[in-house]
């Protein structure tokens, strides 16, 4: 007789042994992160094992785990490392790692339903709302990250302010006006993805010039809105950013709120990392006016230091998200008893139906660490940025390329006799040498046509000496490259 199969272990004791080994190894790995290079390229041998034909026959878990340890674990992006300052990446925590394991073990479907996981997410959304200064009855949900959170907020804003039933009619009817959204030219590229995906086209995004502080120019924004209205187009949203990706500039939210009210627009804030500055009493005021937005998006996997991936979107008007996303097919109707009470509570607030229990790592992290400690770490990063700014200002061969408003420092190595073009090439080479040496991982951007070494500090493991080291490395490599030229 044919025996039926399952994916549960044949030998639970062996599964337990390997599982415990994994936990021990990962704790050692995290404890010793400083001893390894911040980054190294994946060598050929490891690459080859990651380019094999699909396995038809299984192998023991212990063997698969060995391959992971040899060929995958040693070659991460490096964002765990105290010297990692590239792009905007968080580091993760032991608590977050454990929580992800528990969440996968429980493996609930968090579209809604009468279950604890749904209540955990509801609790977390309410905590986050309170912590960043949003109204208590704002609604929202956790999503995979800033891009998705911003897309959600923008979609709600579009449907609220389009002036016609966009869910029913779409954008393809003859009378549909050209919808317009306004944000600074420093807005992260999520906005272009969103405009393309929402069928608005890239031209719907009106990139407004910034001032010397890299903040949106409000007068220029108003002028663009007026010109578009005169042209017969339909403005629907103004965007503010709490911490722009290039320089961490924070827009003037009070002025943007007034502009939104003046023209009856939705006001959305992208606070991907900067919003969480609200957790630090010393920096809260910088983003205090984010409470004025109609919707706001931010990440926990950036400045919340939690493992990927988890972001959050909040909408002030409690009904607005459902008005954009809710659908009730017969197979998902709620009942008053049984499991299907509030079946689609979260599915109705976003695009995903099947949703993971990413709320658990947020809940556990906040419970274990407390918001005050997170606030202190955020402030520590802001202070470290000021420290690095000081090192740059004090060194005659280093030049600051943008004001330091929060946690990003953009600078370059400079030789007075070199042109900007040559300095761009030289600093690009410095960047690659630092990354390849494994000492640190800054990233880069272009500011005013100048190649900038960009140091974004969302790292709970960095110490002041890491910035001394970085500044010294930039100078040393700069002199070397200059000397070779
Ligand atoms: C300001 C800003 N907005 C949005 C995003 C996109 O967030 P995510 O990478 O979580 O999708 C980023 C990413 O760095 C960002 O810095």
Coordinates of C-alpha atoms and ligand atoms in Angstrom, one line a residue:
X1 CA 0.0 0.0 0.0
X2 CA 1.3 3.5 -0.9
X3 CA 2.3 5.5 2.2
X4 CA 1.3 9.1 2.2
X5 CA 4.0 11.7 2.6
X6 CA 4.4 14.9 4.5
X7 CA 7.1 17.7 4.6
X8 CA 7.4 17.3 8.4
X9 CA 10.8 15.9 9.4
X10 CA 11.2 12.1 9.4
X11 CA 13.5 12.5 12.4
X12 CA 12.4 15.2 14.7
X13 CA 15.5 14.8 16.9
X14 CA 17.7 15.4 13.9
X15 CA 15.6 18.5 12.9
X16 CA 16.0 19.8 16.5
X17 CA 19.8 19.2 16.4
X18 CA 20.2 21.1 13.1
X19 CA 17.9 23.8 14.2
X20 CA 19.8 24.4 17.4
X21 CA 23.0 24.4 15.5
X22 CA 21.6 27.1 13.2
X23 CA 20.7 29.3 16.1
X24 CA 24.1 28.9 17.8
X25 CA 25.9 29.6 14.5
X26 CA 23.8 32.7 13.8
X27 CA 24.4 34.1 17.2
X28 CA 28.2 33.6 16.8
X29 CA 27.9 35.1 13.3
X30 CA 26.2 38.2 14.7
X31 CA 28.5 38.5 17.7
X32 CA 31.6 38.5 15.5
X33 CA 30.3 40.7 12.6
X34 CA 33.0 43.3 13.3
X35 CA 35.8 40.8 12.7
X36 CA 34.8 40.1 9.1
X37 CA 35.1 42.5 6.1
X38 CA 32.2 44.9 5.6
X39 CA 31.7 43.4 2.2
X40 CA 33.5 40.9 -0.2
X41 CA 32.6 39.7 -3.6
X42 CA 31.1 36.2 -4.0
X43 CA 34.0 34.0 -5.3
X44 CA 33.7 31.8 -8.3
X45 CA 33.3 28.6 -6.4
X46 CA 30.4 29.8 -4.4
X47 CA 28.8 31.4 -7.5
X48 CA 29.0 28.0 -9.2
X49 CA 27.1 26.3 -6.4
X50 CA 24.4 29.0 -6.8
X51 CA 24.0 28.3 -10.5
X52 CA 23.0 24.7 -10.5
X53 CA 20.1 22.8 -12.1
X54 CA 17.0 22.5 -10.0
X55 CA 17.4 19.7 -7.5
X56 CA 15.1 16.7 -8.2
X57 CA 16.1 14.6 -5.3
X58 CA 16.3 16.1 -1.8
X59 CA 19.3 16.0 0.5
X60 CA 19.5 15.9 4.3
X61 CA 18.8 19.3 6.0
X62 CA 22.2 19.2 7.6
X63 CA 23.9 18.9 4.2
X64 CA 21.9 21.8 2.7
X65 CA 22.7 23.8 5.8
X66 CA 26.4 23.1 5.3
X67 CA 26.2 24.5 1.7
X68 CA 24.4 27.6 3.1
X69 CA 27.3 28.1 5.6
X70 CA 30.0 27.7 3.0
X71 CA 28.5 29.5 0.0
X72 CA 25.9 31.9 1.1
X73 CA 26.4 33.1 4.7
X74 CA 29.9 34.5 4.1
X75 CA 28.8 36.8 1.3
X76 CA 26.1 39.2 2.4
X77 CA 25.5 42.7 1.3
X78 CA 27.4 43.7 4.4
X79 CA 24.7 45.8 6.0
X80 CA 25.1 44.0 9.3
X81 CA 28.6 45.4 9.6
X82 CA 29.4 48.5 11.8
X83 CA 31.2 50.0 8.8
X84 CA 28.3 49.8 6.4
X85 CA 26.9 53.2 5.4
X86 CA 25.7 52.6 1.9
X87 CA 22.2 53.6 0.5
X88 CA 19.7 53.3 3.4
X89 CA 20.0 49.9 4.9
X90 CA 19.3 48.7 8.4
X91 CA 21.2 46.0 10.3
X92 CA 18.7 43.7 11.8
X93 CA 18.8 42.4 15.4
X94 CA 18.9 39.1 17.2
X95 CA 15.3 39.7 18.4
X96 CA 14.2 40.4 14.9
X97 CA 15.8 37.2 13.7
X98 CA 14.1 35.2 16.4
X99 CA 10.8 36.8 15.7
X100 CA 11.0 36.0 12.0
X101 CA 11.6 32.4 12.8
X102 CA 8.7 32.3 15.2
X103 CA 6.5 34.1 12.6
X104 CA 7.4 31.5 9.9
X105 CA 6.9 28.7 12.4
X106 CA 3.4 29.9 13.2
X107 CA 2.9 30.8 9.5
X108 CA -0.5 32.6 9.8
X109 CA -2.2 34.2 6.9
X110 CA -2.6 37.8 8.1
X111 CA -5.2 39.0 5.5
X112 CA -7.5 39.3 8.6
X113 CA -9.5 36.6 10.4
X114 CA -10.2 36.2 14.1
X115 CA -6.7 35.4 15.2
X116 CA -3.9 36.8 17.4
X117 CA -1.5 37.7 14.5
X118 CA -4.1 40.2 13.2
X119 CA -4.5 41.8 16.6
X120 CA -0.7 42.0 16.9
X121 CA -0.5 43.9 13.6
X122 CA -3.4 46.2 14.6
X123 CA -1.6 46.9 17.9
X124 CA 1.7 47.6 16.1
X125 CA 0.1 50.0 13.6
X126 CA -1.5 51.9 16.5
X127 CA 1.8 52.1 18.4
X128 CA 3.7 53.3 15.3
X129 CA 1.0 55.9 14.7
X130 CA 1.3 57.2 18.2
X131 CA 5.2 57.1 18.1
X132 CA 5.5 59.2 14.9
X133 CA 2.8 61.6 16.0
X134 CA -0.1 60.5 13.9
X135 CA -3.7 60.5 15.2
X136 CA -4.7 57.4 17.2
X137 CA -7.5 56.5 14.9
X138 CA -5.5 56.6 11.7
X139 CA -5.5 53.2 10.0
X140 CA -2.7 51.5 8.2
X141 CA -0.8 48.3 7.6
X142 CA 2.6 46.8 7.4
X143 CA 3.9 46.2 3.9
X144 CA 7.2 45.0 2.4
X145 CA 8.9 48.4 2.5
X146 CA 9.0 52.1 1.6
X147 CA 8.2 51.7 -2.0
X148 CA 5.1 49.7 -1.4
X149 CA 4.0 51.9 1.5
X150 CA 4.4 55.0 -0.6
X151 CA 2.5 53.4 -3.5
X152 CA -0.4 52.6 -1.1
X153 CA -0.6 56.1 0.2
X154 CA -0.4 57.7 -3.3
X155 CA -3.1 55.3 -4.6
X156 CA -5.4 56.3 -1.8
X157 CA -4.7 60.0 -2.4
X158 CA -5.3 59.6 -6.1
X159 CA -8.7 57.9 -5.6
X160 CA -9.7 60.5 -3.0
X161 CA -8.8 63.5 -5.1
X162 CA -9.2 62.5 -8.7
X163 CA -12.6 64.0 -8.8
X164 CA -14.2 61.0 -10.5
X165 CA -14.8 57.3 -9.7
X166 CA -11.4 56.0 -10.7
X167 CA -12.0 52.5 -9.4
X168 CA -15.0 52.1 -11.8
X169 CA -13.9 54.1 -14.7
X170 CA -10.1 53.9 -14.6
X171 CA -8.0 56.3 -16.5
X172 CA -9.0 55.2 -20.0
X173 CA -12.2 57.1 -20.6
X174 CA -12.2 60.1 -22.8
X175 CA -12.9 62.7 -20.2
X176 CA -10.2 61.6 -17.8
X177 CA -8.1 64.6 -16.9
X178 CA -4.3 64.3 -16.7
X179 CA -3.6 63.7 -13.0
X180 CA -0.6 65.5 -11.5
X181 CA 1.5 64.9 -8.4
X182 CA 4.1 67.3 -7.1
X183 CA 7.2 66.6 -5.1
X184 CA 10.8 67.8 -4.9
X185 CA 13.3 66.8 -7.5
X186 CA 15.0 65.0 -4.7
X187 CA 12.1 62.6 -4.3
X188 CA 13.1 58.9 -4.3
X189 CA 12.5 57.0 -7.5
X190 CA 9.6 55.1 -5.9
X191 CA 7.4 57.9 -7.3
X192 CA 8.3 57.2 -10.9
X193 CA 7.6 53.5 -10.4
X194 CA 4.3 54.4 -8.8
X195 CA 3.2 56.8 -11.5
X196 CA 4.1 54.3 -14.2
X197 CA 2.4 51.4 -12.5
X198 CA -0.8 53.5 -11.7
X199 CA -1.1 54.3 -15.3
X200 CA -0.4 58.0 -14.8
X201 CA 2.8 57.9 -16.7
X202 CA 6.1 59.4 -15.5
X203 CA 5.1 62.8 -16.8
X204 CA 2.4 62.9 -14.0
X205 CA 5.2 63.5 -11.5
X206 CA 6.1 67.2 -11.5
X207 CA 9.7 67.5 -10.1
X208 CA 9.9 70.7 -8.2
X209 CA 13.3 72.4 -7.8
X210 CA 14.9 72.5 -4.4
X211 CA 16.7 75.3 -2.5
X212 CA 20.2 75.2 -1.1
X213 CA 19.1 73.0 1.8
X214 CA 17.7 70.5 -0.7
X215 CA 14.2 71.2 0.5
X216 CA 11.3 71.6 -1.9
X217 CA 10.8 75.2 -3.2
X218 CA 7.3 76.0 -2.2
X219 CA 6.8 79.0 -4.4
X220 CA 8.0 76.9 -7.4
X221 CA 5.6 74.2 -6.4
X222 CA 2.7 76.6 -6.3
X223 CA 3.7 78.0 -9.7
X224 CA 3.7 74.5 -11.2
X225 CA 0.3 73.6 -9.8
X226 CA -1.2 76.9 -11.1
X227 CA 0.3 76.3 -14.6
X228 CA -1.0 72.8 -14.7
X229 CA -4.5 73.9 -13.7
X230 CA -4.5 76.6 -16.3
X231 CA -3.5 73.9 -18.8
X232 CA -6.6 71.8 -17.9
X233 CA -4.7 69.2 -15.9
X234 CA -5.8 67.9 -12.5
X235 CA -3.4 68.2 -9.6
X236 CA -4.2 65.6 -6.9
X237 CA -1.3 65.3 -4.5
X238 CA 1.7 67.1 -3.0
X239 CA 4.5 65.0 -1.6
X240 CA 6.9 65.9 1.2
X241 CA 9.9 63.9 2.2
X242 CA 11.2 63.4 5.7
X243 CA 14.8 62.6 4.9
X244 CA 15.6 62.7 1.2
X245 CA 17.6 59.8 -0.1
X246 CA 20.5 61.9 -1.2
X247 CA 21.0 64.3 1.7
X248 CA 18.3 63.5 4.3
X249 CA 16.7 66.9 3.8
X250 CA 13.3 67.4 5.5
X251 CA 10.7 69.4 3.5
X252 CA 8.6 72.1 5.0
X253 CA 5.5 70.1 5.9
X254 CA 3.6 73.0 7.3
X255 CA 3.9 74.9 4.0
X256 CA 3.0 71.8 2.0
X257 CA -0.1 71.2 4.2
X258 CA -1.2 74.8 3.4
X259 CA -0.5 74.3 -0.3
X260 CA -2.5 71.1 -0.3
X261 CA -5.4 72.8 1.5
X262 CA -5.3 75.8 -0.9
X263 CA -5.7 73.5 -4.0
X264 CA -7.7 70.7 -2.3
X265 CA -4.9 68.1 -2.8
X266 CA -3.9 65.0 -0.9
X267 CA -0.7 65.5 1.2
X268 CA 1.5 62.4 1.4
X269 CA 4.8 62.2 3.2
X270 CA 7.6 59.7 2.3
X271 CA 9.3 59.3 5.6
X272 CA 11.1 56.1 4.6
X273 CA 13.8 56.6 7.2
X274 CA 13.4 60.2 8.5
X275 CA 10.0 59.7 10.1
X276 CA 11.5 57.7 12.9
X277 CA 13.5 60.7 14.0
X278 CA 10.3 61.4 15.9
X279 CA 11.4 58.7 18.4
X280 CA 14.3 60.8 19.6
X281 CA 13.2 63.7 21.9
X282 CA 16.2 65.6 20.7
X283 CA 15.3 65.5 17.0
X284 CA 11.5 65.0 17.2
X285 CA 10.9 68.7 16.3
X286 CA 12.6 68.2 13.0
X287 CA 9.8 66.0 11.7
X288 CA 7.1 67.2 14.1
X289 CA 4.9 68.6 11.3
X290 CA 4.7 65.2 9.7
X291 CA 1.6 64.8 11.7
X292 CA -0.1 67.1 9.2
X293 CA 0.0 64.6 6.3
X294 CA -3.0 62.7 5.0
X295 CA -0.9 59.7 4.6
X296 CA 2.7 58.7 5.5
X297 CA 5.0 55.9 4.6
X298 CA 8.1 54.7 6.5
X299 CA 10.2 51.7 7.1
X300 CA 11.1 49.7 10.1
X301 CA 13.9 47.9 8.2
X302 CA 15.8 51.1 7.8
X303 CA 16.1 53.3 10.9
X304 CA 14.0 50.9 13.0
X305 CA 16.9 48.4 12.6
X306 CA 14.6 45.5 12.1
X307 CA 15.3 42.7 9.6
X308 CA 13.9 43.0 6.1
X309 CA 11.4 43.4 5.0
X310 CA 8.9 45.7 6.8
X311 CA 7.5 49.1 6.1
X312 CA 4.3 50.8 7.2
X313 CA 1.7 53.1 5.7
X314 CA -0.7 55.2 7.8
X315 CA -3.7 57.0 6.5
X316 CA -5.3 59.7 8.6
X317 CA -8.9 59.3 7.4
X318 CA -10.0 55.9 8.7
X319 CA -12.2 55.0 5.8
X320 CA -10.0 56.1 2.9
X321 CA -7.8 53.0 2.5
X322 CA -10.8 50.7 2.3
X323 CA -12.4 53.1 -0.2
X324 CA -9.4 52.4 -2.4
X325 CA -8.7 48.7 -1.8
X326 CA -11.6 46.8 -0.3
X327 CA -13.4 44.2 -2.4
X328 CA -15.8 41.6 -1.2
X329 CA -15.9 38.5 -3.4
X330 CA -18.3 35.8 -2.2
X331 CA -15.4 33.6 -1.0
X332 CA -14.1 36.2 1.4
X333 CA -17.3 37.5 3.1
X334 CA -17.0 38.0 6.8
X335 CA -19.3 36.2 9.3
X336 CA -20.3 37.3 12.8
X337 CA -18.9 34.2 14.4
X338 CA -16.3 31.6 13.5
X339 CA -12.9 32.3 12.0
X340 CA -14.1 34.7 9.4
X341 CA -14.8 37.7 11.6
X342 CA -13.0 40.6 9.9
X343 CA -11.7 38.2 7.3
X344 CA -10.2 40.9 5.1
X345 CA -9.3 43.5 7.7
X346 CA -5.8 44.0 6.3
X347 CA -6.4 42.7 2.8
X348 CA -8.9 45.6 2.5
X349 CA -6.3 48.2 3.3
X350 CA -3.8 47.2 0.6
X351 CA -3.2 45.2 -2.5
X352 CA -2.0 41.9 -0.9
X353 CA -4.5 39.3 0.2
X354 CA -2.1 36.6 1.6
X355 CA 0.1 38.4 4.0
X356 CA 2.9 37.2 6.3
X357 CA 3.2 37.8 10.1
X358 CA 5.9 40.6 9.7
X359 CA 4.2 42.4 12.5
X360 CA 5.7 40.0 15.0
X361 CA 9.2 41.3 14.6
X362 CA 8.0 44.9 15.1
X363 CA 5.9 43.9 18.2
X364 CA 8.8 41.9 19.7
X365 CA 11.4 44.5 19.0
X366 CA 9.3 47.3 20.5
X367 CA 8.4 45.2 23.5
X368 CA 12.0 44.1 24.1
X369 CA 13.9 47.3 23.2
X370 CA 11.3 49.9 24.0
X371 CA 10.7 53.0 21.9
X372 CA 13.1 55.1 24.1
X373 CA 16.1 53.0 23.3
X374 CA 15.3 53.1 19.6
X375 CA 15.1 56.8 19.9
X376 CA 18.5 56.9 21.7
X377 CA 20.1 54.9 18.9
X378 CA 18.5 57.1 16.2
X379 CA 20.0 60.1 18.1
X380 CA 23.3 58.3 18.3
X381 CA 23.4 58.0 14.5
X382 CA 22.4 61.7 14.1
X383 CA 25.3 62.6 16.5
X384 CA 27.7 60.4 14.6
X385 CA 26.7 62.2 11.4
X386 CA 27.5 65.5 13.1
X387 CA 30.8 64.0 14.2
X388 CA 31.8 63.0 10.7
X389 CA 30.7 66.4 9.4
X390 CA 33.2 67.9 11.9
X391 CA 36.0 65.6 10.7
X392 CA 35.3 66.6 7.1
X393 CA 35.2 70.3 7.9
X394 CA 38.4 70.1 9.9
X395 CA 40.4 68.4 7.1
X396 CA 41.8 70.6 4.3
X397 CA 41.6 67.7 1.8
X398 CA 38.0 66.9 2.5
X399 CA 35.0 68.9 1.3
X400 CA 31.4 68.8 2.5
X401 CA 29.0 68.7 -0.4
X402 CA 25.6 69.2 1.3
X403 CA 24.3 70.5 4.6
X404 CA 24.0 67.7 7.2
X405 CA 20.4 67.9 8.4
X406 CA 20.0 64.4 9.9
X407 CA 22.0 61.3 9.3
X408 CA 23.6 61.6 5.9
X409 CA 27.0 63.1 5.2
X410 CA 27.9 63.8 1.5
X411 CA 31.6 64.8 1.0
X412 CA 34.5 64.2 -1.3
X413 CA 38.3 64.1 -1.3
X414 CA 39.7 67.3 -2.8
X415 CA 43.0 68.4 -4.4
X416 CA 42.7 72.1 -5.0
X417 CA 44.4 71.9 -8.4
X418 CA 42.0 69.3 -9.8
X419 CA 38.9 70.0 -12.0
X420 CA 35.5 68.8 -10.9
X421 CA 35.6 66.1 -13.7
X422 CA 38.9 64.8 -12.4
X423 CA 37.7 64.9 -8.8
X424 CA 34.6 62.9 -9.8
X425 CA 36.8 60.2 -11.3
X426 CA 39.2 60.3 -8.3
X427 CA 36.4 60.0 -5.7
X428 CA 34.7 57.2 -7.7
X429 CA 38.0 55.3 -7.4
X430 CA 38.3 56.1 -3.7
X431 CA 34.8 54.6 -3.2
X432 CA 35.6 51.4 -5.0
X433 CA 38.9 51.0 -3.2
X434 CA 37.2 51.4 0.2
X435 CA 34.4 49.0 -0.6
X436 CA 36.9 46.4 -2.0
X437 CA 39.2 46.7 1.0
X438 CA 36.3 45.6 3.1
X439 CA 36.9 48.3 5.7
X440 CA 33.6 50.1 5.1
X441 CA 30.8 50.5 2.6
X442 CA 29.8 54.1 1.8
X443 CA 27.8 54.6 -1.4
X444 CA 27.7 57.6 -3.8
X445 CA 25.5 60.1 -5.4
X446 CA 25.8 63.2 -7.6
X447 CA 25.1 66.6 -6.1
X448 CA 25.4 69.7 -8.3
X449 CA 27.4 67.6 -10.9
X450 CA 29.9 66.5 -8.2
X451 CA 30.5 62.9 -7.3
X452 CA 29.8 62.6 -3.6
X453 CA 30.9 59.9 -1.1
X454 CA 27.6 59.4 0.7
X455 CA 27.6 58.1 4.2
X456 CA 24.1 57.2 5.5
X457 CA 24.1 56.2 9.1
X458 CA 21.2 53.9 10.1
X459 CA 23.6 51.5 11.9
X460 CA 23.2 50.5 15.6
X461 CA 26.6 48.9 15.6
X462 CA 28.7 51.9 14.4
X463 CA 31.0 53.7 16.8
X464 CA 32.7 57.0 16.6
X465 CA 36.0 55.3 15.8
X466 CA 34.4 53.9 12.6
X467 CA 34.1 57.4 11.3
X468 CA 37.6 58.3 12.3
X469 CA 38.7 55.3 10.3
X470 CA 36.5 56.1 7.3
X471 CA 37.8 59.7 7.1
X472 CA 41.4 58.5 7.4
X473 CA 40.8 55.9 4.6
X474 CA 39.3 58.5 2.3
X475 CA 42.3 60.7 2.7
X476 CA 44.8 57.8 2.4
X477 CA 43.2 56.4 -0.8
X478 CA 42.7 60.0 -2.1
X479 CA 46.4 60.7 -1.8
X480 CA 47.3 57.3 -3.4
X481 CA 45.0 57.8 -6.4
X482 CA 46.2 61.4 -6.8
X483 CA 49.8 60.2 -6.6
X484 CA 49.2 57.5 -9.2
X485 CA 47.6 60.0 -11.6
Ligands
LIG1 C1 13.5 58.4 1.0 C2 13.2 57.0 0.5 N1 12.0 56.7 0.1 C3 11.7 55.5 -0.3 C4 12.6 54.5 -0.3 C5 12.3 53.1 -0.8 O1 12.1 52.2 0.3 P1 12.2 50.6 0.2 O2 13.6 50.4 -0.3 O3 12.0 50.1 1.5 O4 11.3 50.2 -0.8 C6 13.9 54.7 0.1 C7 15.0 53.7 0.1 O5 16.1 53.9 0.5 C8 14.2 56.1 0.6 O6 15.4 56.4 1.0

